[in-house]
mmCIF file of C-alpha atoms in Angstrom:
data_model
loop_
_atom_site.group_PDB
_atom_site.id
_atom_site.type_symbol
_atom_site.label_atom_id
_atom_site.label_comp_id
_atom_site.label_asym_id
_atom_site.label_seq_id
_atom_site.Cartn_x
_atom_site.Cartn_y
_atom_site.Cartn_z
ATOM 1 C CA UNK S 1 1.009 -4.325 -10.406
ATOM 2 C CA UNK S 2 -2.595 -2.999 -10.492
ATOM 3 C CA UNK S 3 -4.068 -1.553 -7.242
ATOM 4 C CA UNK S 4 -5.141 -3.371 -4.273
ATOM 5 C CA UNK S 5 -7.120 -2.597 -0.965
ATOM 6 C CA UNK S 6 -6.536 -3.202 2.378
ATOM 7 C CA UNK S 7 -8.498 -4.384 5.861
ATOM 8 C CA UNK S 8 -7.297 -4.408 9.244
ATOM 9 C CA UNK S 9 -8.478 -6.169 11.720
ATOM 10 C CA UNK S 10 -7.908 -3.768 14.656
ATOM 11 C CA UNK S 11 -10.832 -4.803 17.406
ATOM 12 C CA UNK S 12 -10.742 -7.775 19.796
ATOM 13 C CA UNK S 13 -10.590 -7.867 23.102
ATOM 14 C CA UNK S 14 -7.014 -8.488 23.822
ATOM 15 C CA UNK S 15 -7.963 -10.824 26.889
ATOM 16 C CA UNK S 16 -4.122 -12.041 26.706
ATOM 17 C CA UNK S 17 -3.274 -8.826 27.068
ATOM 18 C CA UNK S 18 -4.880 -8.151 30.192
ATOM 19 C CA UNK S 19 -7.736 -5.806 27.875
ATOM 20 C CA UNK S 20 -5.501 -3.581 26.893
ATOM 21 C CA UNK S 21 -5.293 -1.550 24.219
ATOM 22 C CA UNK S 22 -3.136 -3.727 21.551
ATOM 23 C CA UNK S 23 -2.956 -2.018 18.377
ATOM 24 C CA UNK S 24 -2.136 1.120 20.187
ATOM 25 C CA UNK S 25 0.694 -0.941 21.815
ATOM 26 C CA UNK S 26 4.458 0.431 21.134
ATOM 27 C CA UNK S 27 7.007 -1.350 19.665
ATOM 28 C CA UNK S 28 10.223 0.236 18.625
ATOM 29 C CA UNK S 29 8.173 3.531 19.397
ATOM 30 C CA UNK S 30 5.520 3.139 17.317
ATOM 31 C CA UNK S 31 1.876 1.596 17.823
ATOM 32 C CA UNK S 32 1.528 -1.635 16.174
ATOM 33 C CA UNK S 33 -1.227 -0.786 13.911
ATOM 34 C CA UNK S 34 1.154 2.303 12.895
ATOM 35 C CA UNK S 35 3.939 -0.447 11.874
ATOM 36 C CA UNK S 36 1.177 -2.339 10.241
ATOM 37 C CA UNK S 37 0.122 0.435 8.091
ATOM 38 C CA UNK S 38 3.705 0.675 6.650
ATOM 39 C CA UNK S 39 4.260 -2.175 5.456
ATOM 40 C CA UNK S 40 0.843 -1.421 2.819
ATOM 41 C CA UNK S 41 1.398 2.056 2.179
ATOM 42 C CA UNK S 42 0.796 1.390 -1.184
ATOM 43 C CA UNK S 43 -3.090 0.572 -0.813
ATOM 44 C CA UNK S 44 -5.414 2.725 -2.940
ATOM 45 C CA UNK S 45 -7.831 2.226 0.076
ATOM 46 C CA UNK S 46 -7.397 1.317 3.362
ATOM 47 C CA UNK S 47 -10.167 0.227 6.273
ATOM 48 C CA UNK S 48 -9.344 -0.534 9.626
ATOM 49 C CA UNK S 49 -11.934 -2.173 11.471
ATOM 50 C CA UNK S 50 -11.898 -1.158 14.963
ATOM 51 C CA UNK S 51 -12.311 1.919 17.479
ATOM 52 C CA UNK S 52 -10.875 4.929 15.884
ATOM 53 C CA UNK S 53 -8.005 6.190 17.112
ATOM 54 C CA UNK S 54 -4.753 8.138 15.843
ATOM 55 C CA UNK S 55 -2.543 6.679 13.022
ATOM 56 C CA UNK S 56 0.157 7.696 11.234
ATOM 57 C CA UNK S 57 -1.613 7.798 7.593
ATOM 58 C CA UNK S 58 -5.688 8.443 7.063
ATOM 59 C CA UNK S 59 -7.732 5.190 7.023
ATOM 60 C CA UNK S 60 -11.342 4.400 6.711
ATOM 61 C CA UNK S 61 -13.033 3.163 9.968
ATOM 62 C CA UNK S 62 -15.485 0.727 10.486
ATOM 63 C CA UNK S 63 -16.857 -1.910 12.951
ATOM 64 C CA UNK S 64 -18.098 -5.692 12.306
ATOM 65 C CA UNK S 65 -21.593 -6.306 13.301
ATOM 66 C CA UNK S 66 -21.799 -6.980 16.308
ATOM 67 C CA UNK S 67 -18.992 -5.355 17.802
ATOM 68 C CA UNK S 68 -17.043 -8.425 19.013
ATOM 69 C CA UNK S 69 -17.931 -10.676 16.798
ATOM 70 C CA UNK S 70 -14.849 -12.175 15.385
ATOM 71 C CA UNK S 71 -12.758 -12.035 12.745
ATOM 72 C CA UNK S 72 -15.277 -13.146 9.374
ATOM 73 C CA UNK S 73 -17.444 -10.570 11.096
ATOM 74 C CA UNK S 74 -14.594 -8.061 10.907
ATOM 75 C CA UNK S 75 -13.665 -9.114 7.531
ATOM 76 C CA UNK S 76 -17.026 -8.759 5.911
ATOM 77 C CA UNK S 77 -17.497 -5.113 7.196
ATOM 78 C CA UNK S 78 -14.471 -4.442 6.153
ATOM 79 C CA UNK S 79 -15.309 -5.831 2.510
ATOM 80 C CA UNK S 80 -18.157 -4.262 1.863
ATOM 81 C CA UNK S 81 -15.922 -0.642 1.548
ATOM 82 C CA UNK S 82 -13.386 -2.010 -0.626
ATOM 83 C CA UNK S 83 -13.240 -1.766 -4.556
ATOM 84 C CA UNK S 84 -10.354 -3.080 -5.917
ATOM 85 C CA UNK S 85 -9.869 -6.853 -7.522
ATOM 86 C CA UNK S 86 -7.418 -7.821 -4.684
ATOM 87 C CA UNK S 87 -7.434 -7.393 -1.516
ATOM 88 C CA UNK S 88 -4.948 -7.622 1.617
ATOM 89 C CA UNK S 89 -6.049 -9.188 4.834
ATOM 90 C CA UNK S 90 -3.584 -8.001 8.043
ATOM 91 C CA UNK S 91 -3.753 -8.544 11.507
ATOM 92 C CA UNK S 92 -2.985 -5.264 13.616
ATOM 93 C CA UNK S 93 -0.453 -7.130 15.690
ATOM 94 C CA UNK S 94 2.076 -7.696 13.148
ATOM 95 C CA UNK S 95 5.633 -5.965 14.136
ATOM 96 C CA UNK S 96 7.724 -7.427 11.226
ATOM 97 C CA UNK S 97 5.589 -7.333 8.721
ATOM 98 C CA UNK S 98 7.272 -5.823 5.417
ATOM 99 C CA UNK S 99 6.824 -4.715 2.336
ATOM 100 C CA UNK S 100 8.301 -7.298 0.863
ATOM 101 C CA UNK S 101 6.354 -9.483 2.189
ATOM 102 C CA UNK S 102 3.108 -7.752 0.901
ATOM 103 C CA UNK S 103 4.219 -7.588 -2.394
ATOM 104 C CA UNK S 104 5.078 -11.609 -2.115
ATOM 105 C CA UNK S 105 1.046 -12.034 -1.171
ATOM 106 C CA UNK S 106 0.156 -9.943 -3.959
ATOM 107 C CA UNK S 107 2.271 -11.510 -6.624
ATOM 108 C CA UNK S 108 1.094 -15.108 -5.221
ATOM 109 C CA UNK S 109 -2.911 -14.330 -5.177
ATOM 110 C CA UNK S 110 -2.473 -12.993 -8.679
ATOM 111 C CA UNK S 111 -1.534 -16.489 -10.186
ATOM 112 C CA UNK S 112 -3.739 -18.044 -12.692
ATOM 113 C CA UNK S 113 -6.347 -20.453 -10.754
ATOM 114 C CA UNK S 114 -5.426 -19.179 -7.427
ATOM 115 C CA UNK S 115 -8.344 -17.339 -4.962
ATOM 116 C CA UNK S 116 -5.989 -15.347 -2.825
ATOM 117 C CA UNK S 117 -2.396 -16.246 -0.837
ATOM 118 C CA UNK S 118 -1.507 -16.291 2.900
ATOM 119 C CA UNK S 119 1.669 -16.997 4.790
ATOM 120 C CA UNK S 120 2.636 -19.923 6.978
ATOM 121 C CA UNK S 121 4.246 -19.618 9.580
ATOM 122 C CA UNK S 122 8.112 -21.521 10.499
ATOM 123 C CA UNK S 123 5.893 -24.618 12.342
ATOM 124 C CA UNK S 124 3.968 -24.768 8.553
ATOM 125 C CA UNK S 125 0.909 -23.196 9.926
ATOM 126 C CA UNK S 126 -1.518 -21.004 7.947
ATOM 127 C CA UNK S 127 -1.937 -17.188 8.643
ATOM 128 C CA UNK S 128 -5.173 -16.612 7.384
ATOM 129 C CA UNK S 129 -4.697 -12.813 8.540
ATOM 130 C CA UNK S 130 -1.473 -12.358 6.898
ATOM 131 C CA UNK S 131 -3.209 -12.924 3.218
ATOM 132 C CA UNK S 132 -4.266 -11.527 -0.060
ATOM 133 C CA UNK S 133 -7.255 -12.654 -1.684
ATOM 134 C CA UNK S 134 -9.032 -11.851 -4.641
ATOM 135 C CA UNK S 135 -12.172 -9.792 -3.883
ATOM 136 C CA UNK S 136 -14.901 -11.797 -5.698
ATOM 137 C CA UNK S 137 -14.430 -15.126 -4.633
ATOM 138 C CA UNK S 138 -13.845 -13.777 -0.854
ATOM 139 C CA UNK S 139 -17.221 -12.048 -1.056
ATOM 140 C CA UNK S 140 -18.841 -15.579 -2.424
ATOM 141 C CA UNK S 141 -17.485 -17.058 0.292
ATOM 142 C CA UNK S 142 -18.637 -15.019 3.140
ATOM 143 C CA UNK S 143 -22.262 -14.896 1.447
ATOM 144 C CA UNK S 144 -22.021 -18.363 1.220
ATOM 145 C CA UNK S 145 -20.866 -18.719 5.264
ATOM 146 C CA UNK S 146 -23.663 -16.111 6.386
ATOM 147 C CA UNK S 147 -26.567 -17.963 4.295
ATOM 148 C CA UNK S 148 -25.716 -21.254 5.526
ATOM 149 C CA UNK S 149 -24.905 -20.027 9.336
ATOM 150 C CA UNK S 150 -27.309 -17.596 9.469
ATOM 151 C CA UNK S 151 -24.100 -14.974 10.209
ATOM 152 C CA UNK S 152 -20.908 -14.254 9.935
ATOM 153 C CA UNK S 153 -20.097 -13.296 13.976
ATOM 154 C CA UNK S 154 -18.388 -16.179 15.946
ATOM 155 C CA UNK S 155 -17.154 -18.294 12.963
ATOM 156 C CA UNK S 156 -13.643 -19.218 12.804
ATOM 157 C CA UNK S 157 -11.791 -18.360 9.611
ATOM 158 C CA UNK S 158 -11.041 -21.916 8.672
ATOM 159 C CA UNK S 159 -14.851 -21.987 7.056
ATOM 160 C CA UNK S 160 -13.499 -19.139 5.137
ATOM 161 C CA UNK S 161 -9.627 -20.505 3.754
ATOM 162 C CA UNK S 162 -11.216 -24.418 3.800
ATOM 163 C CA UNK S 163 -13.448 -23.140 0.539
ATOM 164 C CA UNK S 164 -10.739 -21.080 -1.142
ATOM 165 C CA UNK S 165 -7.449 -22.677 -3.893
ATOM 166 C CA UNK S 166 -5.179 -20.557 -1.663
ATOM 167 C CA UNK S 167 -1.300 -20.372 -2.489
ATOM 168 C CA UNK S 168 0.899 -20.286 0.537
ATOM 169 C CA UNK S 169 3.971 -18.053 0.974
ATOM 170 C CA UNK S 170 6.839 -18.590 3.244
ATOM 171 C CA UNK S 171 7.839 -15.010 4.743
ATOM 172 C CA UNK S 172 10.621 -16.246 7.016
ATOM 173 C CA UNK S 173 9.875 -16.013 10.728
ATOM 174 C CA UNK S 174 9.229 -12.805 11.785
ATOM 175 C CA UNK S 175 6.429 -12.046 9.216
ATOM 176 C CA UNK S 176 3.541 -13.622 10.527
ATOM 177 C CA UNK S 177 4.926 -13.006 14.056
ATOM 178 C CA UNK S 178 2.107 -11.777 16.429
ATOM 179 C CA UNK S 179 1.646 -10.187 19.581
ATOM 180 C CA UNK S 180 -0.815 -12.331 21.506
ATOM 181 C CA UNK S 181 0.611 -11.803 24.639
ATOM 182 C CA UNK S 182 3.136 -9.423 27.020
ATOM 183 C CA UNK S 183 5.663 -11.964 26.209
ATOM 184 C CA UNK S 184 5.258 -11.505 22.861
ATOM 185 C CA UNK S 185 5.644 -7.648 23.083
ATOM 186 C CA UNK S 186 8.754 -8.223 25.255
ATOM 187 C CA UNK S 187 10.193 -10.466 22.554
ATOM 188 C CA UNK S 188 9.339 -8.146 19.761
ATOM 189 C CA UNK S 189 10.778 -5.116 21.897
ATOM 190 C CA UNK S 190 14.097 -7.495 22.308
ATOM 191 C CA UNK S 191 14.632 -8.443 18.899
ATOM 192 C CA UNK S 192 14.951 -4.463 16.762
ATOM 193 C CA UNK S 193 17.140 -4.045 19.418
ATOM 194 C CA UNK S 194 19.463 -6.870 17.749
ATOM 195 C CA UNK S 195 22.552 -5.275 16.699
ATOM 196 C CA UNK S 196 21.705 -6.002 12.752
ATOM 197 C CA UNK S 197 18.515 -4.512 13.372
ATOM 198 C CA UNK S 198 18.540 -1.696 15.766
ATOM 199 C CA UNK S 199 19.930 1.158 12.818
ATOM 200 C CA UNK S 200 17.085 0.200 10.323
ATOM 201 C CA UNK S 201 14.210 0.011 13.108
ATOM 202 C CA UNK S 202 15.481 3.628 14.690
ATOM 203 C CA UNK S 203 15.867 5.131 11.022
ATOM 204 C CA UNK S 204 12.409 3.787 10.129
ATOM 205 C CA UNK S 205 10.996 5.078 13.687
ATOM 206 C CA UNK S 206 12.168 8.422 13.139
ATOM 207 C CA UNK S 207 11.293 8.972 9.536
ATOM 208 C CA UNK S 208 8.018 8.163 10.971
ATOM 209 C CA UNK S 209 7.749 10.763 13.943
ATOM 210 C CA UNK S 210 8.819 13.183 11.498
ATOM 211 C CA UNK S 211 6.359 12.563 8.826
ATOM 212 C CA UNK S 212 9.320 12.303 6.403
ATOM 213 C CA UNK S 213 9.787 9.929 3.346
ATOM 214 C CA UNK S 214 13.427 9.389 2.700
ATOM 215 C CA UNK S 215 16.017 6.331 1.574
ATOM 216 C CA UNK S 216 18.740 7.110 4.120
ATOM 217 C CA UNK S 217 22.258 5.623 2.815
ATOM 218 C CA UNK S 218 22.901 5.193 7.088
ATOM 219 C CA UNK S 219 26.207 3.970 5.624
ATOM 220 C CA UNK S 220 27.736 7.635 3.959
ATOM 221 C CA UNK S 221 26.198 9.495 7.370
ATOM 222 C CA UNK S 222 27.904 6.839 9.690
ATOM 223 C CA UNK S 223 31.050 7.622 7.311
ATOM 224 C CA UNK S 224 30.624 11.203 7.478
ATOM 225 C CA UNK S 225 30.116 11.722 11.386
ATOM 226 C CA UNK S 226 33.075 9.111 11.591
ATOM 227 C CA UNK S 227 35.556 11.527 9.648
ATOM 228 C CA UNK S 228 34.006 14.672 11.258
ATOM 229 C CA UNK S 229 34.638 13.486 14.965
ATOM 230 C CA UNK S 230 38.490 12.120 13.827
ATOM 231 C CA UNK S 231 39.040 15.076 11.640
ATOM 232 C CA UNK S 232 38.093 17.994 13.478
ATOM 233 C CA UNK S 233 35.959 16.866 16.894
ATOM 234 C CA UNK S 234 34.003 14.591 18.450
ATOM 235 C CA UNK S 235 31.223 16.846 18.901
ATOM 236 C CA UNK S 236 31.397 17.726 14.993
ATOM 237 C CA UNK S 237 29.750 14.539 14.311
ATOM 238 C CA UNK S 238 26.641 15.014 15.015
ATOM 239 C CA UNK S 239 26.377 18.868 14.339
ATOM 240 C CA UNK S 240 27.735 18.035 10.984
ATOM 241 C CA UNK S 241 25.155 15.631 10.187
ATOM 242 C CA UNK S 242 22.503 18.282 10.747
ATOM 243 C CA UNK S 243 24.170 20.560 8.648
ATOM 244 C CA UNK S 244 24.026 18.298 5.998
ATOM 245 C CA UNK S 245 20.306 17.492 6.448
ATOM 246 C CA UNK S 246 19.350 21.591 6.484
ATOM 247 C CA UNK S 247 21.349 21.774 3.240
ATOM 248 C CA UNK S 248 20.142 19.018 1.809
ATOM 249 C CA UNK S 249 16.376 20.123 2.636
ATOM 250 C CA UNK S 250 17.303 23.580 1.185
ATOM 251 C CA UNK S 251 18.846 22.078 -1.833
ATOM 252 C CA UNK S 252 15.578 19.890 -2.451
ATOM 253 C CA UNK S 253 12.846 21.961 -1.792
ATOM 254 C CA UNK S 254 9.509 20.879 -3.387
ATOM 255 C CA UNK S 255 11.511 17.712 -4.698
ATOM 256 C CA UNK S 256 10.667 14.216 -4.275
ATOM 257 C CA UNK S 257 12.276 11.606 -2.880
ATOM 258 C CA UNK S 258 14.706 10.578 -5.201
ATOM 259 C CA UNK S 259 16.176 13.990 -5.390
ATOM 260 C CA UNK S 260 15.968 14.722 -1.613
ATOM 261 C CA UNK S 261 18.459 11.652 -1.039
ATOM 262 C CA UNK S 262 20.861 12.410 -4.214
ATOM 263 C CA UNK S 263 20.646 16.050 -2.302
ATOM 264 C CA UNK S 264 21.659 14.185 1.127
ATOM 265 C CA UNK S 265 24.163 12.339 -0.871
ATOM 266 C CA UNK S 266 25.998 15.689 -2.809
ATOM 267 C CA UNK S 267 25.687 17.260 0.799
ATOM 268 C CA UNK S 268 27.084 14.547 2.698
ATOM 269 C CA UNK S 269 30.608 14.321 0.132
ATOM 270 C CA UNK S 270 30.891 18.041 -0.064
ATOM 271 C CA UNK S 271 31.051 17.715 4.147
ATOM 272 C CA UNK S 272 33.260 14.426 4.014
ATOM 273 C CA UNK S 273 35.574 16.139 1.715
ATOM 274 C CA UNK S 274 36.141 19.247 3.929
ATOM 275 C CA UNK S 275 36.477 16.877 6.798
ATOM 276 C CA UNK S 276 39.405 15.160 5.273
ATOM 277 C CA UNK S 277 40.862 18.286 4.039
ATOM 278 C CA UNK S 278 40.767 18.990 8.038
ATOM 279 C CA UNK S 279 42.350 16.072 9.009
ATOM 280 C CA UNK S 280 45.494 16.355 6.724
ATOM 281 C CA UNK S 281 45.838 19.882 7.843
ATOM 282 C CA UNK S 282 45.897 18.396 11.439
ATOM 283 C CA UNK S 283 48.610 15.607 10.461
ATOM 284 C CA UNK S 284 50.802 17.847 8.215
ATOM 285 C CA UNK S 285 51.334 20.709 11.502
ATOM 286 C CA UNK S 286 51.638 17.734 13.970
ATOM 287 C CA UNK S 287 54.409 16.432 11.487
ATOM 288 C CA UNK S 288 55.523 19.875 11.311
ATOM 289 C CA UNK S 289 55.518 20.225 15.384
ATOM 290 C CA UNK S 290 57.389 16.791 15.528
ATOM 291 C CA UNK S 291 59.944 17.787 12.954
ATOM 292 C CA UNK S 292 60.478 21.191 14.324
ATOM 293 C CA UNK S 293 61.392 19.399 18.163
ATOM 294 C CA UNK S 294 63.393 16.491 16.584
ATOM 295 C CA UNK S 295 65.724 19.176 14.861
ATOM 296 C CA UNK S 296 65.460 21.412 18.533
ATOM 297 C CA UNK S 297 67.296 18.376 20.449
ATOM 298 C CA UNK S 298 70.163 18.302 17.350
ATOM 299 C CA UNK S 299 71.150 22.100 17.680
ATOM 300 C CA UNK S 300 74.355 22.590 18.576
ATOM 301 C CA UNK S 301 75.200 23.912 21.928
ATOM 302 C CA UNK S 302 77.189 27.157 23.056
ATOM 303 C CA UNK S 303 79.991 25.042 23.242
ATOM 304 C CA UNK S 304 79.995 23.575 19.608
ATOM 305 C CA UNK S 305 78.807 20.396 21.074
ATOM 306 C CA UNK S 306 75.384 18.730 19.778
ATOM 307 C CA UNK S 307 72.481 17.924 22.133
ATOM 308 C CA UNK S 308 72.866 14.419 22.221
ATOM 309 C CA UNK S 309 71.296 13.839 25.328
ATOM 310 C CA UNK S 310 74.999 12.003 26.168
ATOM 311 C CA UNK S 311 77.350 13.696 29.080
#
């Protein structure tokens, strides 16, 4: 798939949010422009358009002219930095937004006859901010809208996806879910909490704080700290698993990824297999023990009588 850029819108002012500050708001522990970002990692160029701020990857900046003034404004500035024949439009207030989803936009805007893709939403609704478009016929467009308005600032983005032979992609629900409001955060907050959810999102989340790029099998660690804590302690869980990272690190160095989760992989049997050898050490002296006390209460006593336990 040949390379694509990327704009995020990033300004507004929030007013549903009280003013606050909403890309920089936390979900799962990470700002929602960081979660953004993630999902379009794979940008040759990325511009957020917005005030600067910290993020977990390097961006370009940039503001619309004039600050403020809505989203084709923010769009347009954004544009004008980008070179590449497609290019992905994102809100900054997107919690669920995948990868998978991204590469479903880019697949769909790369049809024959189509000007870009977007996602609708479960009620059938167009995301115009959850789209890829192809670069030339978006910047016709938005010339077009400025000449005949005089300006981009204030218009709504309808002008923009009205004009446009625009495929539409169903994501599922959560990936053109927004954070308009606190509700919205609380819900968002709620739902990587889910039980089916909660692993992935903390995995992600720390992979993240630790500026680390690794496919974790969560299944072989859970199954390692598992037979640690039965086979030798509970406590041997998770020093165990930390073992197994430092080797694997050790065993990896100046690797990529690939190798650095084979390396977690080797690390993690060699540890599962010493585990178990613990564990039937454990069960063959408790058999022994058990044997040894069953054959104690059978000894004969001083009088030539067995210990039955009977008078």
């Amino acid at each position: 798939m040949t390379a694509y850029d990327v704009i995020v819108l990033a300004g507004g002012a929030a007013k549903r949010l009280g003013g606050a500050d909403k890309p920089g708001v936390r979900v799962g522990g990470r700002a929602l422009l960081d979660r953004v970002l993630a999902a379009c990692d794979g940008a040759a160029l990325t511009v957020v358009v917005g005030g600067r701020r910290a993020t977990a990857r390097p961006v370009l900046w940039t503001r619309e002219v004039p600050e403020g003034g809505g989203p084709l404004a923010a769009l347009g500035a954004g544009l004008r930095l980008t070179t590449a024949e497609r290019v992905l439009v994102l809100s900054a207030d997107l919690p669920f937004l995948g990868a998978g989803t991204v590469d479903a936009l880019l697949a769909a805007a790369g049809q024959p006859g189509r000007e870009g893709a977007l996602c609708t939403d479960p009620g059938g609704r167009d995301q115009p901010l959850v789209a890829a478009y192809r670069a030339e016929p978006l910047r016709r467009e938005l010339a077009l809208l400025a000449t005949e308005y005089g300006g981009l600032a204030g218009l709504p983005l309808r002008l923009l996806t009205a004009e446009l032979d625009l495929a539409r992609v169903d994501a599922g629900p959560d990936a053109a879910f927004d954070c308009d409001t606190w509700d919205d955060i609380a819900a968002a907050r709620a739902r990587i909490r889910e039980h089916g959810a909660v692993l992935d999102e903390w995995i992600t989340s720390v992979k993240n704080e630790l500026g680390i790029e690794l496919d974790v099998d969560t299944g072989v660690l859970l199954d390692l700290a598992r037979d640690a804590a039965h086979g030798v302690a509970r406590p041997a869980a998770p020093l165990t698993t930390f073992l197994v990272g430092y080797a694997a690190a050790r065993a990896s160095a100046g690797a990529g990824p690939d190798e650095a989760a084979a390396a977690v992989a080797e690390a993690a049997r060699k540890a599962t297999v010493l585990a178990l050898r613990w564990e039937a050490e454990a069960t063959a002296e408790a058999k022994a023990e058990t044997n040894a006390e069953a054959n104690a209460e059978t000894k004969p006593d001083v009088a030539g009588r067995e210990e039955t336990g009977t008078p």
